[in-house]
Short mmCIF file of C-alpha atoms in Angstrom, two decimals:
data_model
loop_
_atom_site.label_atom_id
_atom_site.label_comp_id
_atom_site.label_asym_id
_atom_site.label_seq_id
_atom_site.Cartn_x
_atom_site.Cartn_y
_atom_site.Cartn_z
CA MET A 398 -5.40 -8.94 -19.46
CA PRO A 399 -5.84 -12.50 -18.37
CA ARG A 400 -8.46 -14.32 -20.59
CA PRO A 401 -11.83 -14.40 -19.18
CA SER A 402 -11.35 -18.30 -19.64
CA GLN A 403 -8.49 -18.53 -17.16
CA LEU A 404 -9.93 -16.97 -14.16
CA LEU A 405 -10.50 -19.12 -11.25
CA HIS A 406 -13.70 -18.06 -9.97
CA PRO A 407 -16.79 -16.94 -11.72
CA GLN A 408 -17.25 -13.16 -11.73
CA ARG A 409 -20.12 -11.16 -10.78
CA ASP A 410 -20.93 -7.35 -10.33
CA PRO A 411 -19.96 -5.69 -7.50
CA ALA A 412 -22.84 -3.50 -5.70
CA PRO A 413 -23.56 -0.16 -7.27
CA LEU A 414 -21.49 2.97 -5.82
CA ARG A 415 -23.62 5.60 -4.11
CA PRO A 416 -22.07 9.28 -4.01
CA ALA A 417 -21.56 10.56 -0.60
CA ALA A 418 -19.28 12.85 1.44
CA THR A 419 -17.52 12.83 4.89
CA VAL A 420 -15.72 15.56 6.82
CA LEU A 421 -12.91 15.13 9.39
CA LEU A 422 -13.59 18.21 11.91
CA LEU A 423 -9.92 19.06 13.25
CA ARG A 424 -8.68 21.19 16.08
CA ASP A 425 -5.51 22.25 17.60
CA THR A 426 -4.55 21.06 21.20
CA PRO A 427 -1.05 21.10 23.01
CA ALA A 428 -1.06 17.49 22.61
CA GLY A 429 -1.46 17.53 18.61
CA ILE A 430 -4.37 17.28 16.19
CA GLU A 431 -7.76 16.24 17.78
CA VAL A 432 -10.75 15.09 15.34
CA LEU A 433 -14.14 14.65 15.80
CA MET A 434 -15.69 10.92 15.78
CA THR A 435 -18.97 9.77 16.09
CA ARG A 436 -20.53 6.34 16.99
CA ARG A 437 -23.06 5.11 14.52
CA SER A 438 -26.12 3.35 15.43
CA LEU A 439 -26.07 -0.17 16.23
CA THR A 440 -28.86 -0.71 13.54
CA ALA A 441 -27.20 1.20 11.14
CA SER A 442 -27.19 -0.63 7.58
CA PHE A 443 -23.71 0.22 7.01
CA ALA A 444 -20.47 -0.32 9.64
CA PRO A 445 -23.11 -0.58 12.66
CA GLY A 446 -21.68 0.58 15.98
CA ALA A 447 -18.34 1.98 14.13
CA TYR A 448 -16.93 5.37 15.33
CA VAL A 449 -16.83 7.45 11.94
CA PHE A 450 -16.52 11.14 10.75
CA PRO A 451 -19.60 12.94 10.34
CA GLY A 452 -21.26 12.46 6.55
CA GLY A 453 -23.60 10.86 4.42
CA GLY A 454 -25.08 10.66 0.71
CA ILE A 455 -24.96 13.47 -1.47
CA ASP A 456 -28.24 14.58 -2.92
CA ALA A 457 -29.59 17.01 -5.54
CA ALA A 458 -30.05 19.81 -3.24
CA ASP A 459 -26.22 19.90 -2.58
CA ALA A 460 -25.71 20.35 -6.18
CA ALA A 461 -28.06 23.30 -6.60
CA ALA A 462 -26.68 25.04 -3.44
CA HIS A 463 -23.70 26.58 -5.17
CA PRO A 464 -24.94 29.88 -5.31
CA HIS A 465 -25.31 29.61 -1.37
CA ALA A 466 -21.70 28.62 -0.76
CA THR A 467 -18.59 30.19 -0.80
CA ARG A 468 -15.70 28.99 -3.06
CA ARG A 469 -12.04 28.85 -3.84
CA PRO A 470 -11.18 29.60 -7.30
CA THR A 471 -9.64 26.51 -7.47
CA GLN A 472 -12.58 24.18 -6.27
CA SER A 473 -14.34 22.16 -8.99
CA ASP A 474 -18.03 21.97 -9.02
CA GLN A 475 -17.68 18.47 -7.89
CA HIS A 476 -15.43 19.49 -4.76
CA LEU A 477 -17.99 22.13 -4.01
CA THR A 478 -21.23 19.82 -4.21
CA GLN A 479 -19.34 17.24 -1.89
CA ALA A 480 -18.10 20.11 0.56
CA ILE A 481 -21.79 21.24 0.71
CA ALA A 482 -23.28 17.64 1.38
CA ALA A 483 -20.74 17.33 4.14
CA ILE A 484 -21.66 20.60 5.63
CA ARG A 485 -25.11 19.79 5.64
CA GLU A 486 -24.52 16.40 7.19
CA SER A 487 -22.44 17.64 10.01
CA PHE A 488 -25.07 20.08 11.19
CA GLU A 489 -28.00 17.52 10.81
CA GLU A 490 -25.89 14.80 12.65
CA LEU A 491 -24.02 16.77 15.02
CA GLY A 492 -25.18 20.38 15.03
CA VAL A 493 -22.11 21.55 13.69
CA LEU A 494 -22.47 24.63 11.22
CA LEU A 495 -19.65 25.80 8.82
CA ALA A 496 -21.04 28.67 7.79
CA ARG A 497 -20.26 32.76 7.75
CA HIS A 498 -22.48 35.90 7.75
CA ALA A 499 -22.26 38.58 5.26
CA ASP A 500 -19.57 40.23 7.03
CA GLY A 501 -17.36 36.87 7.23
CA THR A 502 -18.00 36.16 11.17
CA ALA A 503 -18.61 32.69 11.64
CA ALA A 504 -22.05 31.20 12.41
CA THR A 505 -22.61 30.91 16.34
CA ALA A 506 -24.57 28.97 18.97
CA ASP A 507 -27.55 31.04 18.37
CA ASP A 508 -27.69 30.64 14.79
CA ILE A 509 -27.51 26.77 15.46
CA ALA A 510 -30.22 26.80 17.73
CA ALA A 511 -32.46 28.90 15.53
CA LEU A 512 -31.95 26.13 12.99
CA ASP A 513 -34.42 22.76 12.54
CA ARG A 514 -32.07 20.02 11.90
CA HIS A 515 -35.03 18.09 10.51
CA ALA A 516 -35.91 21.07 8.09
CA PRO A 517 -34.47 21.71 4.45
CA PHE A 518 -31.12 23.13 5.36
CA VAL A 519 -29.87 25.69 2.86
CA PRO A 520 -33.34 27.82 2.92
CA GLN A 521 -33.05 28.08 6.67
CA CYS A 522 -29.36 29.29 6.40
CA SER A 523 -30.25 31.77 3.53
CA ALA A 524 -33.18 32.92 5.87
CA ARG A 525 -30.61 34.19 8.25
CA GLY A 526 -28.33 35.46 6.16
CA LEU A 527 -25.76 32.72 6.51
CA THR A 528 -23.57 31.34 3.44
CA LEU A 529 -22.32 28.06 3.65
CA ALA A 530 -18.36 28.15 4.11
CA ALA A 531 -17.19 25.50 1.76
CA ALA A 532 -14.30 27.46 0.77
CA ASP A 533 -13.15 26.27 4.00
CA VAL A 534 -13.40 22.23 3.32
CA TYR A 535 -10.55 20.64 1.51
CA VAL A 536 -10.15 17.53 -0.14
CA LEU A 537 -8.03 14.77 2.05
CA ALA A 538 -8.64 11.46 0.15
CA HIS A 539 -10.91 9.47 -2.10
CA TRP A 540 -12.16 6.17 -0.85
CA ILE A 541 -14.28 3.63 -2.98
CA THR A 542 -15.84 1.22 -0.76
CA ASP A 543 -14.51 -2.12 -1.30
CA ARG A 544 -15.96 -4.68 -4.11
CA ASP A 545 -16.78 -7.38 -1.98
CA LEU A 546 -19.07 -5.43 0.42
CA PRO A 547 -22.86 -5.42 0.03
CA ARG A 548 -23.19 -1.63 0.43
CA ARG A 549 -20.67 0.56 -1.44
CA PHE A 550 -19.97 4.37 -1.54
CA ASP A 551 -17.63 6.90 -3.46
CA VAL A 552 -16.82 9.07 -0.90
CA PRO A 553 -14.24 11.82 -0.66
CA PHE A 554 -13.04 12.49 2.72
CA LEU A 555 -12.89 16.19 3.30
CA VAL A 556 -10.78 18.08 6.28
CA ALA A 557 -11.89 21.26 7.90
CA ARG A 558 -11.26 23.23 10.83
CA MET A 559 -13.90 22.79 13.61
CA PRO A 560 -15.75 26.52 14.39
CA GLU A 561 -14.78 27.98 17.50
CA GLY A 562 -17.61 28.42 19.99
CA GLN A 563 -19.55 25.48 18.68
CA THR A 564 -20.43 22.15 20.80
CA PRO A 565 -21.32 18.93 18.46
CA VAL A 566 -24.61 17.41 19.81
CA ALA A 567 -25.34 13.91 18.41
CA ASP A 568 -28.84 13.57 16.59
CA GLU A 569 -29.26 10.12 18.98
CA ALA A 570 -30.74 8.78 15.59
CA GLU A 571 -28.20 8.03 13.11
CA GLN A 572 -25.09 9.36 15.28
CA PHE A 573 -24.49 9.02 19.00
CA GLU A 574 -21.59 10.05 21.48
CA PRO A 575 -19.45 12.55 19.75
CA VAL A 576 -15.73 12.77 20.86
CA TRP A 577 -12.58 14.47 20.25
CA VAL A 578 -9.78 12.16 19.81
CA ARG A 579 -6.02 12.19 18.82
CA PRO A 580 -5.66 9.87 15.81
CA ALA A 581 -2.90 7.91 17.31
CA ASP A 582 -5.11 7.49 20.66
CA ALA A 583 -7.98 6.35 18.17
CA LEU A 584 -5.72 3.79 16.77
CA THR A 585 -4.35 2.41 19.95
CA ARG A 586 -7.91 2.24 21.48
CA HIS A 587 -9.08 0.28 18.45
CA GLU A 588 -5.96 -2.17 18.89
CA ALA A 589 -7.39 -2.90 22.28
CA GLY A 590 -10.83 -3.61 21.31
CA GLN A 591 -12.24 -0.23 22.54
CA PHE A 592 -12.94 1.87 19.84
CA PHE A 593 -14.46 0.19 16.76
CA ILE A 594 -13.37 1.57 13.63
CA ILE A 595 -13.29 0.34 10.02
CA TYR A 596 -10.46 0.31 6.99
CA PRO A 597 -10.79 3.44 5.61
CA THR A 598 -11.00 5.17 9.01
CA ILE A 599 -8.07 3.16 10.23
CA ARG A 600 -5.96 4.16 7.28
CA THR A 601 -6.78 8.22 7.28
CA LEU A 602 -6.28 8.30 10.90
CA GLN A 603 -2.75 6.64 10.03
CA ARG A 604 -2.05 9.48 7.63
CA LEU A 605 -3.09 11.90 9.78
CA THR A 606 -0.84 11.06 12.51
CA VAL A 607 2.20 12.64 10.52
CA HIS A 608 0.70 16.21 10.76
CA PRO A 609 1.45 18.37 13.58
CA THR A 610 -1.31 20.74 13.47
CA VAL A 611 -4.54 21.81 11.70
CA ASP A 612 -2.76 24.41 9.48
CA ALA A 613 -0.09 21.59 8.24
CA VAL A 614 -3.30 19.33 7.04
CA LEU A 615 -5.07 22.19 5.45
CA ALA A 616 -1.68 23.11 3.51
CA ALA A 617 -1.31 19.76 2.32
CA CYS A 618 -4.46 19.54 0.53
CA ALA A 619 -4.06 22.82 -1.06
CA GLY A 620 -3.42 21.21 -4.36
CA GLU A 621 -7.38 20.10 -4.82
CA ARG A 622 -6.35 16.62 -5.53
CA PRO A 623 -6.86 13.89 -3.14
CA LEU A 624 -3.53 12.90 -1.25
CA TRP A 625 -4.75 9.44 -1.99
CA THR A 626 -7.46 7.45 -3.87
CA SER A 627 -8.13 3.68 -2.95
CA CYS A 628 -10.79 1.09 -3.28
CA PRO A 629 -9.18 -1.71 -1.28
CA ARG A 630 -9.20 -5.54 -1.80
CA ALA A 631 -9.28 -8.24 0.98
CA GLY A 632 -8.13 -11.80 1.31
CA TRP A 633 -7.46 -14.10 4.15
CA LEU A 634 -4.46 -14.11 6.16
CA ALA A 635 -3.79 -16.47 8.93
CA GLY A 636 -7.28 -17.29 9.18
CA LYS A 637 -8.63 -13.64 9.11
CA GLU A 638 -9.81 -11.19 6.77
CA ALA A 639 -7.17 -8.78 5.67
CA ARG A 640 -7.69 -5.86 3.38
CA TYR A 641 -5.01 -3.85 1.59
CA MET A 642 -4.31 -0.39 -0.50
CA GLU A 643 -3.22 -0.46 -3.95
CA HIS A 644 0.33 0.51 -2.90
CA GLU A 645 0.69 -2.66 -0.20
CA PRO A 646 2.35 -5.96 -1.73
CA PRO A 647 -0.54 -7.85 -1.54
CA PHE A 648 -3.15 -5.86 -3.94
CA GLY A 649 -1.84 -7.12 -7.24
CA GLU A 650 -2.28 -10.65 -6.44
CA LEU A 651 -6.01 -10.25 -5.07
CA GLU A 652 -6.58 -8.16 -8.39
CA LEU A 653 -5.28 -10.94 -10.53
CA VAL A 654 -7.05 -13.75 -8.44
CA SER A 655 -10.27 -12.01 -7.90
CA PRO A 656 -10.68 -9.14 -10.02
CA ASP A 657 -14.24 -8.61 -9.05
CA GLY A 658 -13.22 -8.35 -5.50
CA GLN A 659 -14.69 -11.49 -4.12
CA LEU A 660 -13.19 -12.55 -0.63
CA LEU A 661 -11.79 -15.84 -2.08
CA HIS A 662 -7.91 -15.86 -1.75
CA GLN A 663 -5.28 -17.17 0.79
CA LEU A 664 -2.65 -14.96 0.97
CA ASP A 665 -0.51 -17.01 3.43
CA TRP A 666 3.19 -18.23 2.39
CA GLN A 667 2.92 -21.83 1.93
CA THR A 668 5.72 -24.26 0.77
CA ASP A 669 3.53 -27.40 1.09
CA GLN A 670 1.33 -26.99 -1.85
CA PRO A 671 0.82 -24.76 -4.82
CA VAL A 672 -1.14 -21.58 -5.18
CA PRO A 673 -3.41 -21.35 -7.99
CA LEU A 674 -3.27 -17.87 -9.59
CA LEU A 675 -5.22 -18.57 -12.92
CA LYS A 676 -6.26 -21.68 -14.21
CA ASN A 677 -2.94 -22.07 -16.11
CA VAL A 678 -0.84 -20.62 -13.64
CA GLN A 679 0.48 -21.94 -10.10
CA ARG A 680 3.07 -20.86 -7.84
CA LEU A 681 5.23 -22.94 -5.59
CA THR A 682 7.22 -21.03 -3.24
CA ALA A 683 10.70 -22.85 -2.31
CA PRO A 684 11.16 -23.09 1.63
CA ASN A 685 14.08 -21.05 1.36
CA PRO A 686 13.05 -17.91 3.27
CA GLY A 687 15.69 -15.26 4.42
CA PHE A 688 17.03 -11.53 4.13
CA MET A 689 17.91 -11.90 0.63
CA THR A 690 14.84 -14.31 -0.77
CA GLY A 691 11.94 -13.10 1.55
CA PRO A 692 9.17 -15.72 1.73
CA GLY A 693 11.19 -17.66 -0.69
CA THR A 694 11.87 -18.41 -4.21
CA ASN A 695 8.66 -18.45 -6.26
CA SER A 696 8.79 -21.41 -8.86
CA TYR A 697 5.85 -20.99 -11.52
CA LEU A 698 3.84 -23.55 -13.68
CA VAL A 699 2.32 -22.52 -16.62
CA GLY A 700 -0.24 -24.54 -18.37
CA ASP A 701 -2.96 -27.02 -17.85
CA PRO A 702 -3.46 -30.84 -17.92
CA ARG A 703 -4.46 -30.65 -21.72
CA THR A 704 -1.29 -28.86 -22.72
CA GLY A 705 1.06 -29.82 -20.10
CA TYR A 706 3.37 -27.27 -18.12
CA ILE A 707 6.56 -25.24 -18.46
CA ALA A 708 8.20 -24.84 -15.43
CA ILE A 709 9.93 -21.54 -14.29
CA ASP A 710 12.60 -21.30 -11.92
CA PRO A 711 12.49 -24.69 -10.39
CA GLY A 712 14.74 -23.04 -7.37
CA PRO A 713 17.29 -24.34 -4.92
CA ALA A 714 18.03 -28.14 -5.24
CA ASP A 715 15.38 -29.09 -2.56
CA ALA A 716 14.37 -32.57 -3.31
CA ALA A 717 10.80 -32.05 -1.43
CA HIS A 718 10.13 -28.68 -3.28
CA ILE A 719 11.05 -30.41 -6.62
CA GLU A 720 8.88 -33.23 -6.12
CA ARG A 721 6.02 -30.84 -4.65
CA LEU A 722 6.46 -29.00 -8.07
CA TRP A 723 6.47 -32.15 -10.20
CA ARG A 724 3.12 -33.40 -8.73
CA ALA A 725 1.57 -30.46 -9.26
CA ALA A 726 1.98 -30.51 -12.95
CA GLY A 727 0.98 -34.32 -12.67
CA GLY A 728 4.56 -35.44 -14.24
CA ASN A 729 3.53 -33.44 -17.31
CA ILE A 730 6.38 -30.80 -17.78
CA LYS A 731 7.25 -30.09 -21.43
CA LEU A 732 9.82 -27.43 -20.59
CA ILE A 733 11.87 -26.02 -17.52
CA VAL A 734 13.21 -22.47 -17.97
CA CYS A 735 15.36 -20.62 -15.73
CA THR A 736 15.32 -16.80 -15.40
CA HIS A 737 18.99 -16.65 -14.48
CA SER A 738 21.60 -18.54 -12.73
CA HIS A 739 21.69 -17.56 -9.22
CA ALA A 740 21.75 -20.38 -6.45
CA ASP A 741 18.19 -19.94 -5.51
CA HIS A 742 16.74 -20.09 -8.93
CA SER A 743 18.73 -22.81 -11.40
CA PRO A 744 20.01 -25.49 -9.21
CA GLY A 745 16.56 -27.41 -9.23
CA ALA A 746 16.23 -27.73 -13.02
CA LYS A 747 18.54 -30.74 -13.35
CA PRO A 748 16.85 -32.74 -10.41
CA LEU A 749 13.07 -31.74 -11.83
CA GLN A 750 14.26 -33.14 -15.33
CA ALA A 751 15.33 -36.43 -13.91
CA LEU A 752 11.94 -36.79 -12.13
CA CYS A 753 9.79 -36.69 -15.57
CA ASN A 754 9.37 -39.67 -17.41
CA GLY A 755 9.95 -40.52 -20.82
CA THR A 756 11.78 -37.92 -22.76
CA PRO A 757 13.49 -35.34 -20.47
CA PRO A 758 12.05 -31.82 -20.77
CA PRO A 759 14.94 -29.53 -22.05
CA ILE A 760 16.06 -27.01 -19.69
CA LEU A 761 16.23 -23.27 -21.34
CA GLY A 762 17.95 -20.39 -20.79
CA LEU A 763 20.82 -18.50 -21.01
CA PRO A 764 24.50 -19.88 -19.67
CA SER A 765 26.22 -18.13 -16.80
CA GLN A 766 28.62 -15.24 -17.96
CA PRO A 767 32.43 -15.31 -16.92
CA THR A 768 31.54 -12.49 -14.63
CA ALA A 769 29.09 -14.78 -12.57
CA ARG A 770 29.91 -15.97 -8.94
CA ALA A 771 31.25 -19.51 -8.87
CA ASN A 772 28.21 -20.61 -7.20
CA SER A 773 25.89 -19.32 -10.04
CA ALA A 774 27.31 -22.01 -12.91
CA PHE A 775 24.41 -22.75 -15.01
CA THR A 776 24.48 -24.27 -18.68
CA PRO A 777 21.06 -24.99 -20.41
CA ASP A 778 20.31 -27.79 -22.56
CA ARG A 779 19.30 -25.04 -25.12
CA LEU A 780 19.46 -21.46 -25.26
CA LEU A 781 16.58 -19.11 -25.45
CA GLN A 782 16.96 -16.43 -28.06
CA ASP A 783 15.60 -12.92 -27.13
CA GLY A 784 12.22 -12.80 -28.38
CA GLU A 785 11.81 -16.35 -28.82
CA ARG A 786 8.30 -17.85 -28.26
CA LEU A 787 7.63 -21.14 -26.25
CA THR A 788 4.20 -22.39 -26.93
CA LEU A 789 1.95 -25.21 -25.17
CA THR A 790 -1.18 -26.06 -27.27
CA GLY A 791 -4.17 -28.49 -26.09
CA LYS A 792 -7.60 -29.34 -27.14
CA GLY A 793 -10.55 -29.39 -24.73
CA PRO A 794 -14.55 -29.21 -25.02
CA GLU A 795 -14.27 -25.42 -25.96
CA GLY A 796 -11.50 -25.77 -28.85
CA GLU A 797 -7.96 -25.41 -29.12
CA ILE A 798 -6.21 -23.52 -25.97
CA THR A 799 -2.80 -22.03 -26.40
CA HIS A 800 -0.40 -20.56 -23.47
CA THR A 801 2.71 -18.75 -25.25
CA LEU A 802 5.97 -17.37 -23.18
CA ARG A 803 8.05 -15.03 -24.78
CA ALA A 804 11.60 -14.78 -23.71
CA ILE A 805 12.71 -11.35 -23.03
CA HIS A 806 16.68 -11.05 -22.43
CA THR A 807 16.91 -8.42 -19.59
CA PRO A 808 20.63 -7.75 -18.29
CA GLY A 809 20.94 -6.17 -15.33
CA HIS A 810 20.58 -8.16 -12.27
CA ALA A 811 22.64 -10.69 -13.81
CA ALA A 812 24.01 -11.15 -16.87
CA ASN A 813 21.98 -13.84 -18.22
CA HIS A 814 18.90 -13.09 -16.96
CA LEU A 815 15.75 -13.09 -18.83
CA CYS A 816 12.04 -12.44 -18.09
CA LEU A 817 9.09 -14.44 -19.58
CA LEU A 818 5.91 -12.78 -20.92
CA LEU A 819 3.00 -14.81 -21.28
CA GLU A 820 0.99 -13.53 -24.07
CA GLU A 821 -2.47 -14.24 -24.03
CA ASP A 822 -2.87 -13.38 -20.63
CA GLY A 823 -0.80 -10.10 -20.15
CA LEU A 824 1.56 -11.58 -17.44
CA LEU A 825 5.10 -10.84 -16.82
CA PHE A 826 7.15 -13.41 -14.97
CA SER A 827 10.01 -11.23 -13.87
CA GLY A 828 12.40 -13.30 -12.31
CA ASP A 829 14.66 -10.88 -9.79
CA HIS A 830 14.79 -8.05 -12.39
CA ILE A 831 11.48 -6.87 -10.29
CA LEU A 832 10.58 -7.97 -6.95
CA ASN A 833 7.52 -6.98 -4.66
CA GLY A 834 8.52 -5.52 -1.55
CA SER A 835 12.03 -4.64 -2.28
CA THR A 836 14.51 -3.37 -5.08
CA THR A 837 17.19 -6.16 -6.57
CA VAL A 838 20.57 -6.03 -5.97
CA ILE A 839 22.87 -5.03 -8.89
CA ASP A 840 26.36 -6.76 -7.80
CA PRO A 841 29.05 -5.97 -10.38
CA PRO A 842 30.60 -7.22 -12.36
CA ASP A 843 27.78 -9.73 -13.47
CA GLY A 844 25.18 -7.00 -12.34
CA GLU A 845 25.38 -3.92 -14.19
CA MET A 846 23.28 -0.52 -13.48
CA SER A 847 22.90 0.65 -17.09
CA ALA A 848 21.73 -2.63 -18.26
CA TYR A 849 19.21 -2.94 -15.56
CA LEU A 850 17.75 0.67 -16.60
CA ASP A 851 17.86 -0.07 -20.15
CA SER A 852 15.87 -3.77 -19.61
CA LEU A 853 13.10 -1.80 -17.41
CA ASP A 854 12.77 0.15 -20.68
CA LYS A 855 12.37 -3.00 -22.86
CA LEU A 856 10.06 -4.55 -20.20
CA ASP A 857 7.67 -1.65 -20.11
CA ALA A 858 7.81 -1.80 -24.12
CA ALA A 859 6.74 -5.22 -24.03
CA CYS A 860 3.82 -4.68 -21.40
CA ALA A 861 2.66 -2.05 -23.50
CA ALA A 862 2.70 -4.15 -26.46
CA HIS A 863 0.84 -7.07 -24.98
CA ASP A 864 -1.51 -5.19 -22.47
CA ALA A 865 0.55 -6.76 -19.45
CA ARG A 866 -0.80 -5.53 -16.29
CA PHE A 867 0.64 -7.88 -13.66
CA ILE A 868 3.90 -8.98 -12.64
CA LEU A 869 4.91 -12.28 -11.48
CA PRO A 870 8.09 -12.21 -9.30
CA ALA A 871 10.45 -14.75 -8.37
CA HIS A 872 10.08 -13.25 -4.63
CA GLY A 873 7.07 -11.78 -3.07
CA HIS A 874 3.27 -11.39 -4.12
CA VAL A 875 1.97 -10.98 -7.79
CA LEU A 876 2.23 -7.15 -8.79
CA GLY A 877 -0.48 -5.25 -10.34
CA SER A 878 -0.13 -1.97 -12.61
CA ALA A 879 2.65 -3.48 -14.63
CA ARG A 880 3.64 -0.09 -16.62
CA ASP A 881 3.37 2.11 -13.36
CA THR A 882 5.43 -0.27 -11.39
CA ILE A 883 8.05 -0.31 -13.81
CA ALA A 884 7.94 3.57 -14.20
CA HIS A 885 8.19 3.77 -10.01
CA LEU A 886 11.14 1.21 -9.80
CA LYS A 887 13.19 3.12 -12.59
CA LYS A 888 12.12 6.68 -11.02
CA HIS A 889 13.31 5.18 -7.54
CA ARG A 890 16.69 3.82 -9.13
CA LEU A 891 17.47 7.24 -10.67
CA ALA A 892 16.47 9.10 -7.61
CA ARG A 893 19.20 6.81 -5.68
CA GLU A 894 21.55 7.66 -8.29
CA ALA A 895 21.45 11.15 -7.84
CA LYS A 896 21.68 10.75 -4.12
CA VAL A 897 24.54 8.79 -4.71
CA LEU A 898 26.12 11.59 -7.14
CA ALA A 899 25.82 14.28 -4.42
CA VAL A 900 27.34 12.23 -1.75
CA MET A 901 30.43 11.29 -4.33
CA GLN A 902 30.48 15.22 -4.88
CA ALA A 903 30.42 16.17 -1.42
CA ASP A 904 32.98 13.78 -0.34
CA PRO A 905 35.20 13.12 -3.31
CA ASP A 906 37.84 11.09 -1.28
CA GLY A 907 35.50 9.02 0.72
CA THR A 908 35.21 5.33 0.77
CA MET A 909 32.44 3.10 0.03
CA ASP A 910 31.58 2.53 3.61
CA ASP A 911 31.66 6.39 4.23
CA TRP A 912 29.26 6.95 0.75
CA VAL A 913 26.59 3.93 1.45
CA ALA A 914 25.98 5.38 5.09
CA LYS A 915 25.04 8.75 3.30
CA ALA A 916 23.57 7.62 0.06
CA TYR A 917 21.35 4.66 2.11
CA ASP A 918 20.67 6.75 5.08
CA ASP A 919 17.10 5.75 4.89
CA VAL A 920 17.70 2.25 5.11
CA PRO A 921 18.74 0.49 8.32
CA PRO A 922 22.05 0.04 8.87
CA ARG A 923 22.23 -3.91 8.41
CA VAL A 924 20.99 -3.39 5.06
CA TRP A 925 23.96 -1.41 4.28
CA PRO A 926 26.67 -4.54 3.27
CA VAL A 927 24.05 -5.62 0.59
CA ALA A 928 23.42 -2.07 -0.37
CA LYS A 929 27.19 -1.36 -1.01
CA ARG A 930 26.94 -3.94 -3.96
CA SER A 931 24.18 -1.50 -5.48
CA LEU A 932 25.98 1.44 -4.48
CA LEU A 933 29.10 0.16 -6.52
CA ALA A 934 26.67 -0.35 -9.77
CA HIS A 935 25.59 3.44 -9.23
CA VAL A 936 29.30 4.68 -8.83
CA GLU A 937 30.40 2.55 -12.04
CA ARG A 938 27.60 3.87 -14.02
CA ILE A 939 28.42 7.52 -13.09
CA GLN A 940 32.00 7.24 -13.36
CA ALA A 941 31.45 5.60 -17.02
CA MET A 942 29.04 8.49 -17.81
CA GLN A 943 31.91 11.54 -17.17
CA PRO A 944 33.43 12.93 -19.94
CA GLY A 945 36.24 11.17 -21.41
CA ASN A 946 35.06 8.04 -20.39
CA ASP A 947 33.54 6.81 -23.48
#
């Protein structure tokens, strides 16, 4: 974890969480699923004027009502309480009653008419012989309100089939204008500015669009676990507030820069000035965006004015970029490190070194191997040993400060590839070994798939040993949940390999073009020429593992 002293912004405690529950009441139509939504009061303290699903806070009476509700054998106490709260709120807000008589028949309009929405709910149901149909309510998702908002809720999004023969009627106090709408139509109307919905609602509706029927939704939720759990984070993009879930590329960077969730960080890619990530880490992206480089190659500066700086991956030999990198360090660059020799990483090292006054900072790394392509020739001033530590020290008012980078030899993407771990702050600079938004190309002969997978294991062990939770790649935003990211990446590579093997077995006489079209049928054909290089790496690994190929 980053040292608190290196965080860019003073931290504050987010607003406390309040337990709540909401339910998506669904029905089938010839045009697909429809969901019941209603507009919140314009004076509501949370999401005024937004179209939402019925729901509200969980109270003690909900937890006490377990004996008055049906229950699945696998339904936990917590989920039962949440279902009861959602049933109660649906009745109070919209007059929809999820309940059954002793003979199993559903509550009717007459039952609803006999109940008072403003009186205690469960005693009234019991008096009419009604049991709450909590067994018919399933957990779809778990949302936790963003840390930057002044009112926050811990809320499951539940799903249930709308009872037949009932008509929703808003209470005209908290909720107005109940409407049945297809998820896709709600999203389209929102984009047109005609149907205001907030971020969790948008994301939930997007997920619903893949299900053709209510039965399909309920079947997906049968595992009694949320299909996703999220506490989004927000930043600024193109001058507007933008929110992201955990699986989306900017999330890890927002978590690193603003762990308490304050809406402070600019996510726009820029090449004209450095982006501070911590007090001791800056990123400057080279102006070389493209199919292979994404928004550009990230150069990093580690250190501060007291200690001087280590420059990681100066990038291509772009004079303006090199000068900006030098200026961002105030000219005080102690070391230059290249993660590998590819043309968008190492050529800037010599020009950057030449800009530095006094004793030129040495260029460190591993030399390109004979297997490297001609445009990847690189010879450092000094070889970095696997496990070697590069240390910057300085003194300030609070005492001595140290920044230590440990070199980790990680062949796979390139034979001379290495990563760097900032030990004090748990940051892994991954070069091209791990990227954000794509998987790196393994290009034989300099690239080798078994070495790549072994290097992932090596990085996972290093992250575990130093509590490294963030990965700073050479392309893309910072990645969070470092060990989960590495595990997911390895799982993805092995799944791809299994697919390659199946294709090879089904078509043993096929060409590489035949195999790439089948093994990478989930990516656009324009990607296949590049994918064919990684395909070759998988094929070589598979062949090497065959009996008799020791």
